[in-house]
Short mmCIF file of C-alpha atoms in Angstrom, two decimals:
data_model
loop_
_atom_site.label_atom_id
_atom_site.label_comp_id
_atom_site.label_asym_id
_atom_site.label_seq_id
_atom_site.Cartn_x
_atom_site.Cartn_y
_atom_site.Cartn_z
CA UNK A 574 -39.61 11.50 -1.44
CA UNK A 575 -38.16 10.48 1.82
CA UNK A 576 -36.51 13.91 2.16
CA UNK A 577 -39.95 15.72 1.68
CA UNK A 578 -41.07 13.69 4.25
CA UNK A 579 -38.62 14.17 6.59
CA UNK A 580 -39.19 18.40 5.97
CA UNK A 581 -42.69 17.86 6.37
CA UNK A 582 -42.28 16.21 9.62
CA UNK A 583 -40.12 19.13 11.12
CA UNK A 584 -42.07 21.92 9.30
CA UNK A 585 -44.49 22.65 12.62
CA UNK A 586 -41.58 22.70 15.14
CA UNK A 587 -39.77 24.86 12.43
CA UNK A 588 -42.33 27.00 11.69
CA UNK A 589 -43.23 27.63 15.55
CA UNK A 590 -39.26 28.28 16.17
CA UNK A 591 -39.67 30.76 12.87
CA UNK A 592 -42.32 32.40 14.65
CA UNK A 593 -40.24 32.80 18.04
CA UNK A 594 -37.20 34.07 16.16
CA UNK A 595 -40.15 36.73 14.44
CA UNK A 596 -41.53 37.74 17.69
CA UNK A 597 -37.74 38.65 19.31
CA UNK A 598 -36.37 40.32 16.10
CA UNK A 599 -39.72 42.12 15.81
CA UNK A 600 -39.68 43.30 19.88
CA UNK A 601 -35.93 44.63 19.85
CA UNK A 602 -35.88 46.07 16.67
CA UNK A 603 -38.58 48.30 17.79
CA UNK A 604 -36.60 48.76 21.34
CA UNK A 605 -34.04 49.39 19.52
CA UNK A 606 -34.94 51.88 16.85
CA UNK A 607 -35.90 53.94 19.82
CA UNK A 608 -32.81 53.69 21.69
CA UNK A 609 -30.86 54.07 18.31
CA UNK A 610 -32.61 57.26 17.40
CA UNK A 611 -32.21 58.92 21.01
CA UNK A 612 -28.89 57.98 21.36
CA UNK A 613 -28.36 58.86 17.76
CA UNK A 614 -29.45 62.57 18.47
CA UNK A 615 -27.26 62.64 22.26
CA UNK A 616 -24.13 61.99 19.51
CA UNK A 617 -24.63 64.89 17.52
CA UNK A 618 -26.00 67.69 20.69
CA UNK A 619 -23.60 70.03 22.05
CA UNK A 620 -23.77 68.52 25.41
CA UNK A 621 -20.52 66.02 26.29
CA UNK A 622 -22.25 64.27 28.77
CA UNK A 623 -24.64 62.92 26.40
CA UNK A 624 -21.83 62.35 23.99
CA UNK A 625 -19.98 60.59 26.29
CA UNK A 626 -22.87 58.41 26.95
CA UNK A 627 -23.68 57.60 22.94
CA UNK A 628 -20.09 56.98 22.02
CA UNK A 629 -19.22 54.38 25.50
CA UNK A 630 -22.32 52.53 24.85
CA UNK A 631 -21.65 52.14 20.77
CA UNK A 632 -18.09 51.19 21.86
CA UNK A 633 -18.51 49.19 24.55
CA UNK A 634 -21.37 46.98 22.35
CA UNK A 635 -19.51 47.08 19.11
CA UNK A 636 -16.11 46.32 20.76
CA UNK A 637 -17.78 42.65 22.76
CA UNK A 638 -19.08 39.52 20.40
CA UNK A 639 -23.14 39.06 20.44
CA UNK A 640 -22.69 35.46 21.90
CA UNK A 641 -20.47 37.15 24.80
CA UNK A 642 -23.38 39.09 25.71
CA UNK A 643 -26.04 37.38 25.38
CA UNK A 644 -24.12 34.18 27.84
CA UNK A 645 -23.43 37.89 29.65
CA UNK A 646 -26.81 38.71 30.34
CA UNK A 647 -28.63 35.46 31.01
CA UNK A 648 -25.44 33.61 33.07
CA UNK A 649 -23.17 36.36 33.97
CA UNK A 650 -25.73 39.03 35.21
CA UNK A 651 -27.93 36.96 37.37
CA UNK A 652 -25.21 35.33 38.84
CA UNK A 653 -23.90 38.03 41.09
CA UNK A 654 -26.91 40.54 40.71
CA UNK A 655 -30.39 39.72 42.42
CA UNK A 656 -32.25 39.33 38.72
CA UNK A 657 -33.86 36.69 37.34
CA UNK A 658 -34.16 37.09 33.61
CA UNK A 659 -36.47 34.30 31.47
CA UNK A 660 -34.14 33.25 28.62
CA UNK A 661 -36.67 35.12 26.57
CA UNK A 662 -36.11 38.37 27.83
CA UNK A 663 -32.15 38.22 28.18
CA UNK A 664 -32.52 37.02 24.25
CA UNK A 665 -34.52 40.44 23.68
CA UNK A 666 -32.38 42.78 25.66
CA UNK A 667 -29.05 41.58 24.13
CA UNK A 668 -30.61 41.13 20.28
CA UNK A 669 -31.72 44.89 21.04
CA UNK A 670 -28.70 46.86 22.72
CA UNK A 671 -26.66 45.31 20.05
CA UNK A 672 -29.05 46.30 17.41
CA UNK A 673 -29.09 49.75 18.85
CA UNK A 674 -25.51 50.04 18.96
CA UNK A 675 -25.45 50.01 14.89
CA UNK A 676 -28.58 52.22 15.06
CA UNK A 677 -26.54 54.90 16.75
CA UNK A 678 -24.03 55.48 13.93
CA UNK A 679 -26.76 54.64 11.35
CA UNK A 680 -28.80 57.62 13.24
CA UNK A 681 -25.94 59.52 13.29
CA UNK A 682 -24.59 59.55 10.27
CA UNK A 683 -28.11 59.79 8.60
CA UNK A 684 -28.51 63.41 10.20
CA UNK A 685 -25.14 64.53 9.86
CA UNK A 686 -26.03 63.90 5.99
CA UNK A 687 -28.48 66.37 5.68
CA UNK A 688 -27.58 69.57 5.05
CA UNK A 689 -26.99 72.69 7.73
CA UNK A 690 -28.82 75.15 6.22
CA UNK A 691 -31.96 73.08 6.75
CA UNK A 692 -31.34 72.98 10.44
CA UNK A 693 -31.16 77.18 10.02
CA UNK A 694 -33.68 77.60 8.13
CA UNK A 695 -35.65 75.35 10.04
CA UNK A 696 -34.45 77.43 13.23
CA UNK A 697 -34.80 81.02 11.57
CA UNK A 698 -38.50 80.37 10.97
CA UNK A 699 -38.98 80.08 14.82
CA UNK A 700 -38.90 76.48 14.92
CA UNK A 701 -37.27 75.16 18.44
CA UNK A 702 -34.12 72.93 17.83
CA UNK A 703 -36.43 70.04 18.45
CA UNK A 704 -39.27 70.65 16.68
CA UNK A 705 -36.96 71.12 13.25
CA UNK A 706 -34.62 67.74 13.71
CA UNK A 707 -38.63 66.08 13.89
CA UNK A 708 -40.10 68.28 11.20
CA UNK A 709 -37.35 68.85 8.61
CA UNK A 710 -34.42 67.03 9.43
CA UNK A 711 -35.07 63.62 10.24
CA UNK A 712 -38.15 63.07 7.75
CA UNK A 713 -35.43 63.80 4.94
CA UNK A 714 -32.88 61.68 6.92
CA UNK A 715 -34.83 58.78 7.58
CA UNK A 716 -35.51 58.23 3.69
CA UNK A 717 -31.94 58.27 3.29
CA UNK A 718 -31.35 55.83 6.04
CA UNK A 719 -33.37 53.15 4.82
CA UNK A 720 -31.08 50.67 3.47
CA UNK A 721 -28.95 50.64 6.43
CA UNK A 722 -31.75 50.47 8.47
CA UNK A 723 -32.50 46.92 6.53
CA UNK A 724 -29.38 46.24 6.59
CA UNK A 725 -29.06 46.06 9.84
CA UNK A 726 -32.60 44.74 10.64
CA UNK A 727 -31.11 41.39 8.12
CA UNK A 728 -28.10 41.27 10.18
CA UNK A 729 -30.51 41.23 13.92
CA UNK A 730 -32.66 38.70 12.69
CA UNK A 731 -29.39 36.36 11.46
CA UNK A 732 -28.27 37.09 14.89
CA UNK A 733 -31.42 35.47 16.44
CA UNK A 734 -29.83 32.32 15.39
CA UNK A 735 -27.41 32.68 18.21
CA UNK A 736 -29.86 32.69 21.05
CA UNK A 737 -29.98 28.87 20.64
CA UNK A 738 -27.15 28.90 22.41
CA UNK A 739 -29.02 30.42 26.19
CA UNK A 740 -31.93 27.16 25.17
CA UNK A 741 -34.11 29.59 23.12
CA UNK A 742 -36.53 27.47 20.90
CA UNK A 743 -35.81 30.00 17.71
CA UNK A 744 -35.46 28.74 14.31
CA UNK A 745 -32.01 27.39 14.70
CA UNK A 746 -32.50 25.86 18.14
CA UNK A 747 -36.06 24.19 16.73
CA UNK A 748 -33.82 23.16 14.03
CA UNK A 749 -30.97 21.81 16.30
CA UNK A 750 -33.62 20.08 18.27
CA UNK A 751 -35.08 18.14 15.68
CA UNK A 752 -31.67 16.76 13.70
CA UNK A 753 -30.56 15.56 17.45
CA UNK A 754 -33.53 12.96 17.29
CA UNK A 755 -33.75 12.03 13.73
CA UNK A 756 -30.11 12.69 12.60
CA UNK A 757 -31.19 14.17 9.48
CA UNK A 758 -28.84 17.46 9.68
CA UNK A 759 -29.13 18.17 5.60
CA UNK A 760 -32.63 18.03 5.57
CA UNK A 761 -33.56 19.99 8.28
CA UNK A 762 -30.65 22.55 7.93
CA UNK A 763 -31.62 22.95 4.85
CA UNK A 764 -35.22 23.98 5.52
CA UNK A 765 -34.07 25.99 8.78
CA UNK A 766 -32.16 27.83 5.57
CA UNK A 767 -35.54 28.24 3.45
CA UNK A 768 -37.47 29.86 6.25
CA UNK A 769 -34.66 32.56 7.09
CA UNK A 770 -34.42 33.70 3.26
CA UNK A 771 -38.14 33.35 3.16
CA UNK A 772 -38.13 36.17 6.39
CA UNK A 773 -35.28 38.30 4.70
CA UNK A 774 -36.35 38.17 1.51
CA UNK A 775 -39.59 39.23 2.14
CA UNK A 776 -38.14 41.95 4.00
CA UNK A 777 -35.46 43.12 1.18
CA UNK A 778 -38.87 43.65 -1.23
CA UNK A 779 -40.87 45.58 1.12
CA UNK A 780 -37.78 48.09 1.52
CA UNK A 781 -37.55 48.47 -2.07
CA UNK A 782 -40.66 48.98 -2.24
CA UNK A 783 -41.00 51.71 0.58
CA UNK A 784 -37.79 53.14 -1.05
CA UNK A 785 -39.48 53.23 -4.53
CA UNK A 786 -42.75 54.87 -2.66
CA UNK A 787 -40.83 57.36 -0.59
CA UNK A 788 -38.97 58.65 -3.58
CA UNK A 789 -41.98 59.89 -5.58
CA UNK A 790 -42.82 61.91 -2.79
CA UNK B 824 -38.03 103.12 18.19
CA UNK B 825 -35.24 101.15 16.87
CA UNK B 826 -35.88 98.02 14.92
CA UNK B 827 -32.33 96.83 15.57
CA UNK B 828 -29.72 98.10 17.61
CA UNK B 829 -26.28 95.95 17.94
CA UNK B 830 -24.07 97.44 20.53
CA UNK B 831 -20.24 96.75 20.77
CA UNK B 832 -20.79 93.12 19.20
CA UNK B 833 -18.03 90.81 18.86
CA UNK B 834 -17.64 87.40 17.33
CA UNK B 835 -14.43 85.08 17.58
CA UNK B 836 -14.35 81.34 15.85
CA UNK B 837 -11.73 80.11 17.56
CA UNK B 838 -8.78 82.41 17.59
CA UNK B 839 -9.57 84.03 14.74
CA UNK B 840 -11.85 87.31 15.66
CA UNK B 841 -14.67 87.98 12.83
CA UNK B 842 -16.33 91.14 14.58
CA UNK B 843 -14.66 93.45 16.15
CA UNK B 844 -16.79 96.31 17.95
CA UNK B 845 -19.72 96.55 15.74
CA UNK B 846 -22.27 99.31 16.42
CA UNK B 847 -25.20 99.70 14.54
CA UNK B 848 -29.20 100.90 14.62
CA UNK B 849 -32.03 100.14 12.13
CA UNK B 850 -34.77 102.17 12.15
CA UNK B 851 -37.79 101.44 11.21
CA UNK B 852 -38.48 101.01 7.40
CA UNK B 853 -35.22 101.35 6.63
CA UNK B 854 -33.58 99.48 4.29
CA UNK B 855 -29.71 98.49 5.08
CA UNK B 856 -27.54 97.05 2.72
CA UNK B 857 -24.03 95.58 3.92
CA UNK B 858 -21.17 95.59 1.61
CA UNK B 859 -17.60 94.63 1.50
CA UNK B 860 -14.88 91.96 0.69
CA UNK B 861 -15.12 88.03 1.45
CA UNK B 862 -14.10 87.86 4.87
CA UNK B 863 -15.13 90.47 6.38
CA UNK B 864 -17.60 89.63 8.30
CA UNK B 865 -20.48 90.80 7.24
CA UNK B 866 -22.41 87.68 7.16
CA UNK B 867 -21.18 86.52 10.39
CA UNK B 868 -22.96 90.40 11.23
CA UNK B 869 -26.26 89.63 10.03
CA UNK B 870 -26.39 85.42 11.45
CA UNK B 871 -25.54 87.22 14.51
CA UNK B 872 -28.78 89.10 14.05
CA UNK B 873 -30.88 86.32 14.95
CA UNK B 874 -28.41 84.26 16.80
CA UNK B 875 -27.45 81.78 14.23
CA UNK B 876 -24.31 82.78 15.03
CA UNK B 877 -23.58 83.04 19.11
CA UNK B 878 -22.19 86.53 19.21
CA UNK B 879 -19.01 86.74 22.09
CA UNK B 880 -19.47 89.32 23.34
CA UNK B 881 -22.04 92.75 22.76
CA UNK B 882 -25.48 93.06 22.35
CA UNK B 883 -28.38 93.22 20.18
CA UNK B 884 -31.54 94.38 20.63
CA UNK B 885 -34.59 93.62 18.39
CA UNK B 886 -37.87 95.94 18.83
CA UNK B 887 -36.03 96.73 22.27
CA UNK B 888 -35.99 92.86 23.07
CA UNK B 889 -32.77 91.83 24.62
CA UNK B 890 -31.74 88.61 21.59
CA UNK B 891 -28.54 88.13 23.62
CA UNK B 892 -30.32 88.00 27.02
CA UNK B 893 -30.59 83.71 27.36
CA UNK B 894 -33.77 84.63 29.32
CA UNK B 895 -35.11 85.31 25.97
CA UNK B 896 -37.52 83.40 24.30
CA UNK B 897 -34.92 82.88 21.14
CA UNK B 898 -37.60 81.06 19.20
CA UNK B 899 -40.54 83.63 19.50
CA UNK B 900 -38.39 86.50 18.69
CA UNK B 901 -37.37 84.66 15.40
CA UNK B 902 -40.20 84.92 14.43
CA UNK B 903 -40.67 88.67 14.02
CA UNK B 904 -37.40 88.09 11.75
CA UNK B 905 -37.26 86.61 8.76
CA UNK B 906 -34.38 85.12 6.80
CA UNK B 907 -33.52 84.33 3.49
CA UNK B 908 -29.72 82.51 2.62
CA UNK B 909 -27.68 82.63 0.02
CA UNK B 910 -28.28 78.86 -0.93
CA UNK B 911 -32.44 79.17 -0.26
CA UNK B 912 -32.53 76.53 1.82
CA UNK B 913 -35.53 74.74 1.22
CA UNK B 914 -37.03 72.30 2.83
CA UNK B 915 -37.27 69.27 -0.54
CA UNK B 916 -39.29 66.97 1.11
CA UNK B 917 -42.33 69.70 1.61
CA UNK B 918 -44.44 71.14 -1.72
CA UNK B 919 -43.54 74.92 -2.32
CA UNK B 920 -47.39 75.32 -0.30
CA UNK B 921 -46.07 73.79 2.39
CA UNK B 922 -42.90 75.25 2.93
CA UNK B 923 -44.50 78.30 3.12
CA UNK B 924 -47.57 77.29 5.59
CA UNK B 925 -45.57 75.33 7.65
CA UNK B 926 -44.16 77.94 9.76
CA UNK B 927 -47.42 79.96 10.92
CA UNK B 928 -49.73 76.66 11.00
CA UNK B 929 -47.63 74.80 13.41
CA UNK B 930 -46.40 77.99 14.96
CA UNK B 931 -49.06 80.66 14.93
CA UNK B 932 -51.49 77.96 15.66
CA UNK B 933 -53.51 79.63 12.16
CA UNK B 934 -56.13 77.12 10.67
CA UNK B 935 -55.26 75.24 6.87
CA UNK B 936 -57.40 77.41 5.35
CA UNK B 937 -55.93 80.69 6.69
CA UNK B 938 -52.53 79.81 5.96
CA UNK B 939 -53.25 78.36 2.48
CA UNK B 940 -54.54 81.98 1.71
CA UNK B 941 -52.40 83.31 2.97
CA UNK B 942 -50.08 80.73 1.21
CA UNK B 943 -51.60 81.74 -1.85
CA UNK B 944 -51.82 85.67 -1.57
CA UNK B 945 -47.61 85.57 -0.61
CA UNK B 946 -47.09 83.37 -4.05
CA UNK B 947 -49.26 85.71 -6.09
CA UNK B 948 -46.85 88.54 -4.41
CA UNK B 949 -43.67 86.55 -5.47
CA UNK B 950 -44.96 85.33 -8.89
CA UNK B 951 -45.12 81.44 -8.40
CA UNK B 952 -49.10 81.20 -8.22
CA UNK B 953 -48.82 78.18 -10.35
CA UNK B 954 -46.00 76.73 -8.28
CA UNK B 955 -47.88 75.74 -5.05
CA UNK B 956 -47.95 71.69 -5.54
CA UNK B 957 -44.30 71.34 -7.19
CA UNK B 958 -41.47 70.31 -4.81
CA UNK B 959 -38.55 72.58 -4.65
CA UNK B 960 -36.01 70.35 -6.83
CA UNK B 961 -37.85 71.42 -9.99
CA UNK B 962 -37.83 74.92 -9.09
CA UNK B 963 -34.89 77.46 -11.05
CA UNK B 964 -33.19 78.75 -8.33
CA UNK B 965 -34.22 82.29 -8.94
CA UNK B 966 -37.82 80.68 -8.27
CA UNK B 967 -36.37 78.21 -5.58
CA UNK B 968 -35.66 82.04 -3.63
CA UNK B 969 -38.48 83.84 -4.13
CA UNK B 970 -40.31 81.03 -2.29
CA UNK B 971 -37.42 81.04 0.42
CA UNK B 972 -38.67 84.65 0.47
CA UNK B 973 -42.30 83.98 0.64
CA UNK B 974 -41.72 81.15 3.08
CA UNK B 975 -39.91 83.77 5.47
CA UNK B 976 -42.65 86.79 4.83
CA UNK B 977 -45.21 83.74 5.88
CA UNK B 978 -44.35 84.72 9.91
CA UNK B 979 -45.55 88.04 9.05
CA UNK B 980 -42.08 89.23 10.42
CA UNK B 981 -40.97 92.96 11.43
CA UNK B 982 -37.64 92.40 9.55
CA UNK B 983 -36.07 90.66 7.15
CA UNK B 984 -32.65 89.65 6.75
CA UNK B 985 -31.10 88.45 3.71
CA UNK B 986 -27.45 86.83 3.66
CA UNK B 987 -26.25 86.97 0.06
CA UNK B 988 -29.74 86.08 -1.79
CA UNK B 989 -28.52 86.29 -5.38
CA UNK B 990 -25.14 85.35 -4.83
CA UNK B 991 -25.51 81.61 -5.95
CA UNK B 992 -28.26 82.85 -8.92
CA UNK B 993 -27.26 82.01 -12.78
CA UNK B 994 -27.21 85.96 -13.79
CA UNK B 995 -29.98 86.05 -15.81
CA UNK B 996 -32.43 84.69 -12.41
CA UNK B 997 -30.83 87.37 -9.73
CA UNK B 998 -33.36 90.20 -11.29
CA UNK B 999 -36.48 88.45 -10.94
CA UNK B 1000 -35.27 88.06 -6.82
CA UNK B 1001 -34.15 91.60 -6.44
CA UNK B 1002 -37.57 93.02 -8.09
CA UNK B 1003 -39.90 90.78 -5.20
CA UNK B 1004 -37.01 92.77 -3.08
CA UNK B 1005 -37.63 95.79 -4.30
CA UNK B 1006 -41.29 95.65 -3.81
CA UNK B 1007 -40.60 94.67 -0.45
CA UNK B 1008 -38.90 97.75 0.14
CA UNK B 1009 -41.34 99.72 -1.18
CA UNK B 1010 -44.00 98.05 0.43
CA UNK B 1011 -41.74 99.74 3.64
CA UNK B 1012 -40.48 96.09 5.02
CA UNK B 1013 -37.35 96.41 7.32
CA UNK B 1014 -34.65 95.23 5.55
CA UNK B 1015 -31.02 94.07 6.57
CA UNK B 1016 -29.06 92.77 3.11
CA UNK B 1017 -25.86 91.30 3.01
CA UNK B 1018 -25.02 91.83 -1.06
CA UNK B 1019 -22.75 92.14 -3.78
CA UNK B 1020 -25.31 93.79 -5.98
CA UNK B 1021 -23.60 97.03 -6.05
CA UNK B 1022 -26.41 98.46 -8.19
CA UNK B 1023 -29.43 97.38 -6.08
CA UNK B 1024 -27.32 99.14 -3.05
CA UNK B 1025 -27.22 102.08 -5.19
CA UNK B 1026 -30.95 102.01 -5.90
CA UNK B 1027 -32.76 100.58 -2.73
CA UNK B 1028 -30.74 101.07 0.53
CA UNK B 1029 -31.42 104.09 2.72
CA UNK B 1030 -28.28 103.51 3.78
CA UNK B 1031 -25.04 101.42 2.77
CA UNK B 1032 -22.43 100.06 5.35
CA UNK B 1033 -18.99 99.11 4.51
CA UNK B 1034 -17.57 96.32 6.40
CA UNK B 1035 -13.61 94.78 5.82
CA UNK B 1036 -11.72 92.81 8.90
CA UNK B 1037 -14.32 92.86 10.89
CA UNK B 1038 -14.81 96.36 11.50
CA UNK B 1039 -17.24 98.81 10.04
CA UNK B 1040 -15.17 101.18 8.16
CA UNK B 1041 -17.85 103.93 6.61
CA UNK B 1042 -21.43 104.31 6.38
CA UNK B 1043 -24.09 106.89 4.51
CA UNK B 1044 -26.26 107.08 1.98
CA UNK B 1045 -25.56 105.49 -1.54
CA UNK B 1046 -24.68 108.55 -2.55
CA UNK B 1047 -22.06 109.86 0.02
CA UNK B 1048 -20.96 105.73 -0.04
CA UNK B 1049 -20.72 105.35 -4.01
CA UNK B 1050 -20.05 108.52 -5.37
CA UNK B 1051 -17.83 110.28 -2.26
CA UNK B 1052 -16.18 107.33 -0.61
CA UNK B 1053 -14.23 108.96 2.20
CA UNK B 1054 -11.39 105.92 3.02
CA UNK B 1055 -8.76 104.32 1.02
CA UNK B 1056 -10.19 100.65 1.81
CA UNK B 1057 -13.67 101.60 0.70
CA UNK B 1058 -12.24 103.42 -2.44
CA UNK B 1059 -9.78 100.44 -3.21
CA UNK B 1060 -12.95 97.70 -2.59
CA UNK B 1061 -15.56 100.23 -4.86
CA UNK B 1062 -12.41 100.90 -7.79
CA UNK B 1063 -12.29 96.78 -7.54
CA UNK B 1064 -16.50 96.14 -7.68
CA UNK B 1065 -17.97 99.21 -9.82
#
């Protein structure tokens, strides 16, 4: 009983921490979908400047650990450069440029999938080159992308978890905060467990789901 | 007036030169079918034809509109051409209706009602009335073409170029796709065909052009090409084909 107790307790802290965790997942997943997808497209143009520019910035993101950059941003950043960044917004901008990193390839490889002849036939209708990667192409590649996308949208909001260490109150840190006091660790790691399957569960069904829906169509 | 008129066109991939020095004019209503072994460059020809392929050097005209000039408007003048490939190309994730509409609503700025008849009246012409709602994956793929031709006759083009349509047919679907052809001739469409149909050549083209390593080799009617070949290459390609 004491342990239900204990969980009750720590359940508002934890659920405002869940909510904070929500709110920067939600923010630079969006960012980063849109950085993904335009970056995404520069990889597969003709042009090697924009090449250049999609493959250094996967690298460069995918070759550094998360924590590096996020201590990178908030620390290393303002400490030579005239910026001051909340811990909030550092969280965001590294939670999304890494995001977007993965987005790239997932981008990437998600239009390379689709067959040429619909970018020709897109193009031999009159159709700029434009027009048919947002008409033709990337409807069809999207649908195929959609696991990775969760995928990947699982793996940012795990990630979260690591902006306790720059003082955000997420999940973890709420978590953290409370065992410090009350030296119940199992307990409250254990619920700080609950509500992050509770978020990526509920996220798993709703991409069956949309998978389900989008393959009737 | 010339419909088409490539002048000293050549296309390299690479190293490896596809065209070499092709010269040719299209008049109007004429019907053009291109024949000869894998290789040889005859689709590389026609792709050139509305710049799906990048030629290297040459140029072609279409209605007396530069389509090599890069002041051109590339994606306008595509759309006094249509196409139709060997593997239909489709779009699955759009109803038959739609793949067909798409092109002049977003394009031609036409209203949904206007482009669903005229939707409708280019189905009735192919024979797929009561296809309209299905998507393309349950199509045969004799059907799956004669929408890919309906879709392309939707821009209300000048020309039409086909790249091999009934080369990737089961046999018994590739007559159902050269009839709506026919009657496209007949109806006195412009028509450049890439084919192996040997007998369609024989019945439809104006005028049959031999193609093997890039160059043109001979050209004339069916009958001068067929019956009175006048080089060993096309007599050695026709004794192999016929």
């Amino acid at each position: 009983m004491e342990t239900i107790q204990i969980i009750l307790d720590a359940l508002p802290t934890l659920l405002s921490g869940m909510g904070l965790t929500l709110e920067i997942t939600i923010i630079s997943l969006v960012l980063a979908m849109v950085i993904g997808l335009v970056l995404g497209v520069f990889s597969i143009t003709k042009s090697k400047i924009l090449r250049a520019i999609s493959t250094v910035f996967v690298d460069m993101i995918r070759g550094t650990p998360l924590l590096v950059q996020i201590l990178f941003i908030y620390f290393g950043i303002p400490s030579v450069f005239d910026v001051n960044l909340t811990a909030f917004a550092a969280g965001v901008i590294a939670i999304t440029i890494n995001a977007a990193a993965y987005l790239v390839e997932i981008f990437r490889a998600g239009i390379n999938s689709i067959d040429k002849g619909q970018m020709e036939a897109g193009r031999s209708i009159g159709f700029s080159y434009w027009q048919t990667m947002r008409l033709i192409v990337l409807p069809q590649a999207v649908r195929r992308m959609i696991p990775a996308f969760v995928n990947q949208f699982i793996v940012s909001i795990k990630d979260t978890s690591l902006l306790s260490a720059i003082g955000i109150a997420e999940l973890t840190f709420s978590g953290q905060s409370i065992y410090a006091a009350n030296f119940r660790a199992f307990e409250i790691l254990f619920a700080v467990g609950v509500l992050y399957f509770v978020i990526i569960y509920t996220l798993s069904l709703l991409s069956r789901w949309l998978e389900r829906r989008l393959d009737v169509a | 007036m010339k419909m088409i008129e490539v002048k000293s066109l050549k296309k390299s991939f690479g190293k490896l030169e596809v065209l070499k020095d092709i010269n040719i004019d299209v008049a109007p209503q004429e019907v053009v079918c291109v024949i000869g072994p894998s290789g040889s460059g005859k689709s590389t020809l026609l792709r050139c034809m509305n710049r799906l392929e990048e030629p290297t050097a040459g140029e072609i005209f279409i209605e007396e509109d530069n389509l090599t000039d890069t002041k051109t408007n590339i994606n306008q003048l595509r759309q006094r051409m249509g196409m139709v490939f060997q593997q239909f190309n489709l779009f699955p994730h759009k109803t038959v209706m739609e793949n067909i509409t798409m092109g002049p609503q977003r394009l031609k700025g036409k209203s949904k009602t206007e482009v669903k008849e005229l939707g409708s009246q280019l189905l009735e012409k192919v024979g797929l009335v009561d296809k309209a709602k299905v998507y393309p994956d349950n199509l045969s793929g004799g059907q799956k073409q004669r929408v890919a031709i309906a879709r392309a006759l939707a821009m209300e083009p000048s020309i039409m170029l086909f790249d091999e349509p009934t080369s990737a047919l089961d046999p018994e679907m590739v007559g159902e796709v050269l009839q709506v052809m026919k009657d496209l001739a007949e109806d006195g469409m412009t028509m450049v065909i890439v084919t192996h149909e040997m007998g369609f050549a024989k019945e439809v083209a104006d005028r049959v052009i031999f193609m093997d390593e890039g160059f043109i080799v001979e050209e004339g009617s069916p009958a001068e090409l067929f019956d009175n070949p006048q080089h060993e290459r096309t007599k050695s390609f026709l004794s192999k084909v016929l």
